[in-house]
CSV table of C-alpha atoms and ligand atoms in Angstrom, one decimal:
chain,number,residue,atom,x,y,z
V,121,MET,CA,30.4,-75.4,46.7
V,122,SER,CA,33.6,-76.9,45.6
V,123,TRP,CA,36.4,-74.9,44.1
V,124,GLN,CA,36.2,-77.0,40.9
V,125,ASN,CA,32.8,-75.4,40.2
V,126,PHE,CA,34.0,-71.9,40.9
V,127,HIS,CA,35.2,-69.8,38.0
V,128,PRO,CA,37.2,-66.8,39.2
V,129,GLN,CA,37.8,-63.8,36.8
V,130,TRP,CA,40.5,-62.2,38.9
V,131,GLY,CA,43.4,-63.7,40.9
V,132,LEU,CA,45.0,-61.8,43.8
V,133,VAL,CA,48.3,-62.6,45.5
V,134,LEU,CA,48.3,-61.2,49.0
V,135,GLY,CA,51.8,-60.5,50.3
V,136,SER,CA,53.3,-59.9,53.8
V,137,GLY,CA,50.7,-58.6,56.2
V,138,LEU,CA,48.0,-58.3,53.5
V,139,GLY,CA,46.3,-61.7,53.9
V,140,GLY,CA,43.5,-59.9,55.8
V,141,PHE,CA,41.9,-58.9,52.5
V,142,SER,CA,40.2,-62.2,52.4
V,143,GLU,CA,38.0,-60.9,55.3
V,144,ARG,CA,36.4,-58.5,52.8
V,145,MET,CA,35.4,-61.3,50.5
V,146,GLU,CA,32.2,-63.2,50.5
V,147,VAL,CA,34.0,-66.5,50.9
V,148,GLU,CA,32.8,-69.6,49.1
V,149,VAL,CA,35.6,-72.0,49.8
V,150,ARG,CA,39.1,-72.1,51.2
V,151,VAL,CA,41.7,-74.5,49.8
V,152,PRO,CA,45.0,-75.0,51.7
V,153,TYR,CA,48.0,-75.2,49.4
V,154,ALA,CA,48.8,-78.5,51.2
V,155,GLU,CA,45.8,-80.0,49.5
V,156,ILE,CA,47.0,-79.2,46.0
V,157,PRO,CA,49.6,-81.6,44.6
V,158,GLY,CA,52.7,-79.7,43.4
V,159,LEU,CA,52.0,-76.5,45.2
V,160,PRO,CA,54.9,-75.5,47.5
V,161,GLN,CA,54.1,-74.1,51.0
V,162,SER,CA,55.7,-71.1,52.6
V,163,ARG,CA,57.7,-71.4,55.8
V,164,VAL,CA,57.8,-67.6,56.5
V,165,ALA,CA,55.9,-66.0,59.4
V,166,GLY,CA,52.9,-64.0,58.0
V,167,HIS,CA,52.6,-66.0,54.8
V,168,ALA,CA,49.7,-68.4,55.4
V,169,GLY,CA,49.2,-70.8,52.5
V,170,GLU,CA,45.8,-71.1,51.1
V,171,PHE,CA,43.6,-70.1,48.2
V,172,VAL,CA,40.4,-68.3,49.1
V,173,PHE,CA,37.6,-68.4,46.5
V,174,GLY,CA,34.8,-65.9,46.8
V,175,LYS,CA,33.3,-62.7,45.6
V,176,ILE,CA,34.2,-59.0,46.0
V,177,GLY,CA,31.3,-56.7,45.0
V,178,GLY,CA,29.8,-59.6,43.1
V,179,VAL,CA,32.9,-60.4,41.0
V,180,PRO,CA,34.3,-64.0,41.4
V,181,ILE,CA,37.9,-63.9,42.5
V,182,VAL,CA,40.5,-66.3,44.0
V,183,ALA,CA,43.0,-64.9,46.5
V,184,ALA,CA,46.3,-66.6,47.1
V,185,ARG,CA,47.2,-66.0,50.8
V,186,GLY,CA,50.9,-66.5,51.0
V,187,ARG,CA,53.6,-67.1,48.5
V,188,VAL,CA,57.0,-68.9,48.4
V,189,HIS,CA,60.1,-67.0,47.7
V,190,LEU,CA,63.4,-67.7,45.9
V,191,TYR,CA,65.2,-66.9,49.1
V,192,GLU,CA,63.6,-69.9,50.8
V,193,GLY,CA,65.7,-72.0,48.4
V,194,ARG,CA,62.8,-72.4,45.9
V,195,SER,CA,63.1,-72.4,42.2
V,196,ALA,CA,61.6,-69.9,39.8
V,197,ALA,CA,59.1,-72.6,38.8
V,198,GLU,CA,58.1,-73.2,42.4
V,199,VAL,CA,57.6,-69.5,43.3
V,200,THR,CA,55.2,-69.1,40.4
V,201,ALA,CA,53.2,-72.4,40.8
V,202,HIS,CA,50.3,-70.5,42.4
V,203,VAL,CA,50.1,-68.2,39.4
V,204,ARG,CA,49.9,-71.1,37.0
V,205,TRP,CA,47.3,-72.8,39.2
V,206,MET,CA,45.1,-69.7,39.2
V,207,ALA,CA,45.6,-69.2,35.4
V,208,GLU,CA,44.4,-72.8,34.9
V,209,ARG,CA,41.3,-71.9,36.9
V,210,GLY,CA,40.5,-69.3,34.2
V,211,ILE,CA,41.4,-66.0,35.7
V,212,ARG,CA,42.0,-63.2,33.2
V,213,ARG,CA,43.5,-60.6,35.5
V,214,LEU,CA,46.0,-60.8,38.3
V,215,VAL,CA,46.6,-58.4,41.2
V,216,LEU,CA,50.0,-58.8,42.8
V,217,THR,CA,50.8,-57.2,46.1
V,218,ASN,CA,54.0,-57.0,48.1
V,219,ALA,CA,55.9,-55.2,50.8
V,220,ALA,CA,58.8,-53.2,49.6
V,221,GLY,CA,61.4,-50.8,50.8
V,222,THR,CA,61.2,-47.3,49.2
V,223,CYS,CA,64.3,-45.8,47.6
V,224,ASN,CA,62.4,-42.7,46.3
V,225,ALA,CA,62.5,-39.8,48.7
V,226,GLN,CA,59.1,-38.6,47.4
V,227,PHE,CA,57.4,-41.9,48.3
V,228,PRO,CA,57.4,-42.2,52.2
V,229,PRO,CA,56.9,-45.4,54.1
V,230,GLY,CA,53.2,-46.2,54.8
V,231,SER,CA,52.1,-45.2,51.3
V,232,TRP,CA,51.3,-47.5,48.3
V,233,MET,CA,53.0,-47.6,44.9
V,234,LEU,CA,51.5,-48.9,41.7
V,235,LEU,CA,54.0,-50.9,39.7
V,236,GLY,CA,54.6,-49.1,36.5
V,237,ASP,CA,57.4,-51.5,35.5
V,238,HIS,CA,60.0,-53.7,37.1
V,239,LEU,CA,63.6,-54.6,37.1
V,240,ASN,CA,64.0,-58.4,37.4
V,241,LEU,CA,67.3,-58.6,39.2
V,242,THR,CA,66.8,-62.2,40.5
V,243,GLY,CA,68.9,-63.6,37.8
V,244,THR,CA,66.3,-66.2,36.9
V,245,SER,CA,62.9,-66.7,35.1
V,246,PRO,CA,59.9,-69.0,35.5
V,247,LEU,CA,60.2,-69.5,31.7
V,248,LEU,CA,63.6,-71.2,31.8
V,249,GLY,CA,63.8,-74.3,29.7
V,250,GLY,CA,61.7,-72.9,26.8
V,251,ALA,CA,62.0,-70.4,24.0
V,252,HIS,CA,59.5,-67.9,25.3
V,253,PHE,CA,60.8,-64.7,23.6
V,254,PHE,CA,57.7,-62.7,24.3
V,255,ASP,CA,57.2,-59.0,24.6
V,256,MET,CA,57.7,-57.4,28.0
V,257,SER,CA,57.1,-53.8,27.1
V,258,GLU,CA,53.8,-53.6,29.1
V,259,VAL,CA,54.0,-56.1,31.9
V,260,TYR,CA,51.7,-54.0,34.2
V,261,SER,CA,48.5,-53.1,32.2
V,262,LYS,CA,48.2,-49.5,31.2
V,263,HIS,CA,44.5,-49.8,31.3
V,264,LEU,CA,44.3,-51.3,34.8
V,265,ARG,CA,46.9,-48.8,36.1
V,266,ALA,CA,44.8,-45.9,34.8
V,267,HIS,CA,41.7,-47.4,36.3
V,268,PHE,CA,43.2,-47.9,39.8
V,269,SER,CA,45.0,-44.6,39.7
V,270,SER,CA,41.8,-42.7,39.1
V,271,ALA,CA,39.9,-44.8,41.6
V,272,ALA,CA,42.6,-44.0,44.2
V,273,LYS,CA,42.4,-40.3,43.3
V,274,SER,CA,38.7,-40.1,43.7
V,275,ARG,CA,39.0,-41.7,47.1
V,276,GLY,CA,41.7,-39.3,48.3
V,277,MET,CA,44.2,-42.2,48.5
V,278,THR,CA,47.8,-41.5,47.8
V,279,LEU,CA,49.0,-44.0,45.1
V,280,HIS,CA,52.4,-43.4,43.7
V,281,GLU,CA,53.6,-45.1,40.5
V,282,GLY,CA,57.1,-46.3,40.0
V,283,VAL,CA,59.6,-49.0,39.2
V,284,TYR,CA,59.9,-52.1,41.4
V,285,ALA,CA,63.3,-53.9,41.6
V,286,GLY,CA,62.9,-57.6,42.5
V,287,LEU,CA,66.0,-59.1,44.2
V,288,LEU,CA,66.9,-62.5,45.5
V,289,GLY,CA,67.3,-61.8,49.2
V,290,PRO,CA,66.9,-62.9,51.9
V,291,GLN,CA,69.2,-60.3,53.4
V,292,TYR,CA,68.1,-56.7,52.9
V,293,GLU,CA,70.3,-54.5,50.7
V,294,THR,CA,73.4,-52.6,51.5
V,295,PRO,CA,73.3,-48.8,51.2
V,296,ALA,CA,75.7,-49.1,48.2
V,297,GLU,CA,73.2,-51.5,46.6
V,298,ILE,CA,70.4,-49.0,47.2
V,299,ARG,CA,72.4,-46.2,45.5
V,300,MET,CA,73.0,-48.6,42.6
V,301,LEU,CA,69.3,-49.4,42.4
V,302,GLN,CA,68.4,-45.7,42.4
V,303,LYS,CA,70.8,-45.1,39.5
V,304,LEU,CA,69.1,-48.0,37.7
V,305,GLY,CA,65.7,-46.2,38.1
V,306,ALA,CA,64.2,-48.2,40.9
V,307,ASP,CA,61.7,-46.6,43.2
V,308,ALA,CA,61.0,-49.6,45.4
V,309,VAL,CA,62.8,-52.8,46.2
V,310,GLY,CA,61.6,-56.2,47.3
V,311,MET,CA,62.0,-60.0,47.0
V,312,SER,CA,58.9,-61.1,45.1
V,313,THR,CA,56.5,-60.2,42.4
V,314,VAL,CA,58.7,-60.0,39.3
V,315,LEU,CA,58.7,-63.7,38.5
V,316,GLU,CA,54.9,-64.0,39.1
V,317,ALA,CA,54.3,-61.0,36.7
V,318,ILE,CA,56.5,-62.7,34.0
V,319,GLN,CA,54.6,-66.0,34.4
V,320,ALA,CA,51.2,-64.2,34.4
V,321,ARG,CA,52.1,-62.3,31.2
V,322,ALA,CA,53.2,-65.6,29.6
V,323,PHE,CA,49.6,-66.8,30.1
V,324,GLY,CA,48.3,-63.6,28.6
V,325,LEU,CA,46.9,-62.3,31.9
V,326,GLU,CA,46.4,-58.6,32.5
V,327,VAL,CA,48.6,-57.7,35.5
V,328,VAL,CA,48.5,-55.0,38.1
V,329,GLY,CA,50.9,-54.7,41.0
V,330,PHE,CA,50.9,-52.8,44.3
V,331,SER,CA,53.8,-52.3,46.7
V,332,CYS,CA,53.2,-51.4,50.3
V,333,LEU,CA,56.2,-49.2,51.0
V,334,THR,CA,56.9,-50.4,54.5
V,335,ASN,CA,60.3,-48.8,55.2
V,336,TRP,CA,63.1,-46.6,53.8
V,337,ALA,CA,65.5,-48.7,51.9
V,338,ALA,CA,68.9,-49.2,53.5
V,339,GLY,CA,71.0,-46.1,54.0
V,340,LEU,CA,68.1,-43.7,53.6
V,341,ASN,CA,67.3,-43.7,57.3
V,342,ALA,CA,69.5,-44.0,60.4
V,343,ALA,CA,67.6,-47.1,61.8
V,344,PRO,CA,68.5,-50.6,60.7
V,345,LEU,CA,65.8,-52.6,58.9
V,346,ALA,CA,63.7,-55.1,60.8
V,347,HIS,CA,61.1,-57.7,59.5
V,348,SER,CA,58.8,-56.7,62.3
V,349,GLU,CA,58.7,-53.1,61.0
V,350,VAL,CA,57.8,-54.4,57.6
V,351,MET,CA,55.0,-56.5,59.0
V,352,GLU,CA,53.6,-53.7,61.2
V,353,THR,CA,53.6,-51.0,58.5
V,354,GLY,CA,52.1,-53.5,56.1
V,355,ALA,CA,49.3,-54.4,58.5
V,356,ARG,CA,48.5,-50.7,59.1
V,357,ALA,CA,48.4,-49.9,55.4
V,358,ALA,CA,46.6,-53.0,54.3
V,359,ALA,CA,43.1,-51.6,55.0
V,360,VAL,CA,43.8,-48.7,52.6
V,361,LEU,CA,44.5,-51.0,49.7
V,362,ALA,CA,41.7,-53.3,50.6
V,363,ASP,CA,39.2,-50.4,50.4
V,364,LEU,CA,40.6,-49.5,47.0
V,365,LEU,CA,40.4,-53.1,45.6
V,366,GLU,CA,37.0,-53.7,47.0
V,367,ARG,CA,35.6,-50.6,45.2
V,368,ALA,CA,37.7,-50.6,42.1
V,369,ILE,CA,37.7,-54.3,41.0
V,370,PRO,CA,33.9,-54.5,40.4
V,371,ALA,CA,34.1,-51.2,38.5
V,372,VAL,CA,36.7,-52.3,35.9
W,1299,HPA,N1,64.3,-54.5,50.8
W,1299,HPA,C1,63.9,-55.6,50.2
W,1299,HPA,N2,62.7,-56.2,50.5
W,1299,HPA,C2,61.9,-55.6,51.3
W,1299,HPA,C3,62.2,-54.4,51.9
W,1299,HPA,C4,63.5,-53.8,51.7
W,1299,HPA,O1,63.8,-52.7,52.2
W,1299,HPA,N3,61.1,-54.0,52.7
W,1299,HPA,C5,60.2,-55.0,52.5
W,1299,HPA,N4,60.6,-55.9,51.7
């Protein structure tokens, strides 16, 4: 089957170390980003670039394995191109995943956090250039949050809920920046997701987001941060979220 004949209901964006979710899917077709005109490709280790079309528990989905980031020198329009492409394929719901540092002492590394809301601290927007003054009071669907929370609970999975702060990067934060983010109400901090969520909401998609809390944010732990730690913790925690998505997506 060609992807042109496949009509996904859900889109998934698989972040650092989470690309393995596509192994759970009944895969129909893979489309490398390179084959799609206008779709930027990531240059970061652990961010393969392809769409995987297939089914999970009988539900047609498309998973974007790999994303590009602002810190790669890309524009807000470029980092959200995959979201527009999936929206044009007809998805109605979007699952965003990412790796993040935790700045909430109650949310230890290795656990997952549902995004209840976000702070867009990137200083940009995928909607620049237009007058899109739309409502942002419920970016992350209350209905989907309740669904995934109760599915996690019934499976004995710890799923926190909190506020994700999206920053430019690529350097990690200073301890002073983390203290500032805590005062602003952030529970987790990362370098992706917020622009994708804005773009998805502008298309009217229902959005749900999950942060894999891979490390204590700067200053909350004696050890310095390392990308390898982020990747390793992400890889270990990936199966837990994959189990949840596999069970809970078909049940929505
Ligand atoms: N800060 C920003 N981005 C991140 C972190 C962090 O501590 N961990 C994983 N992505």
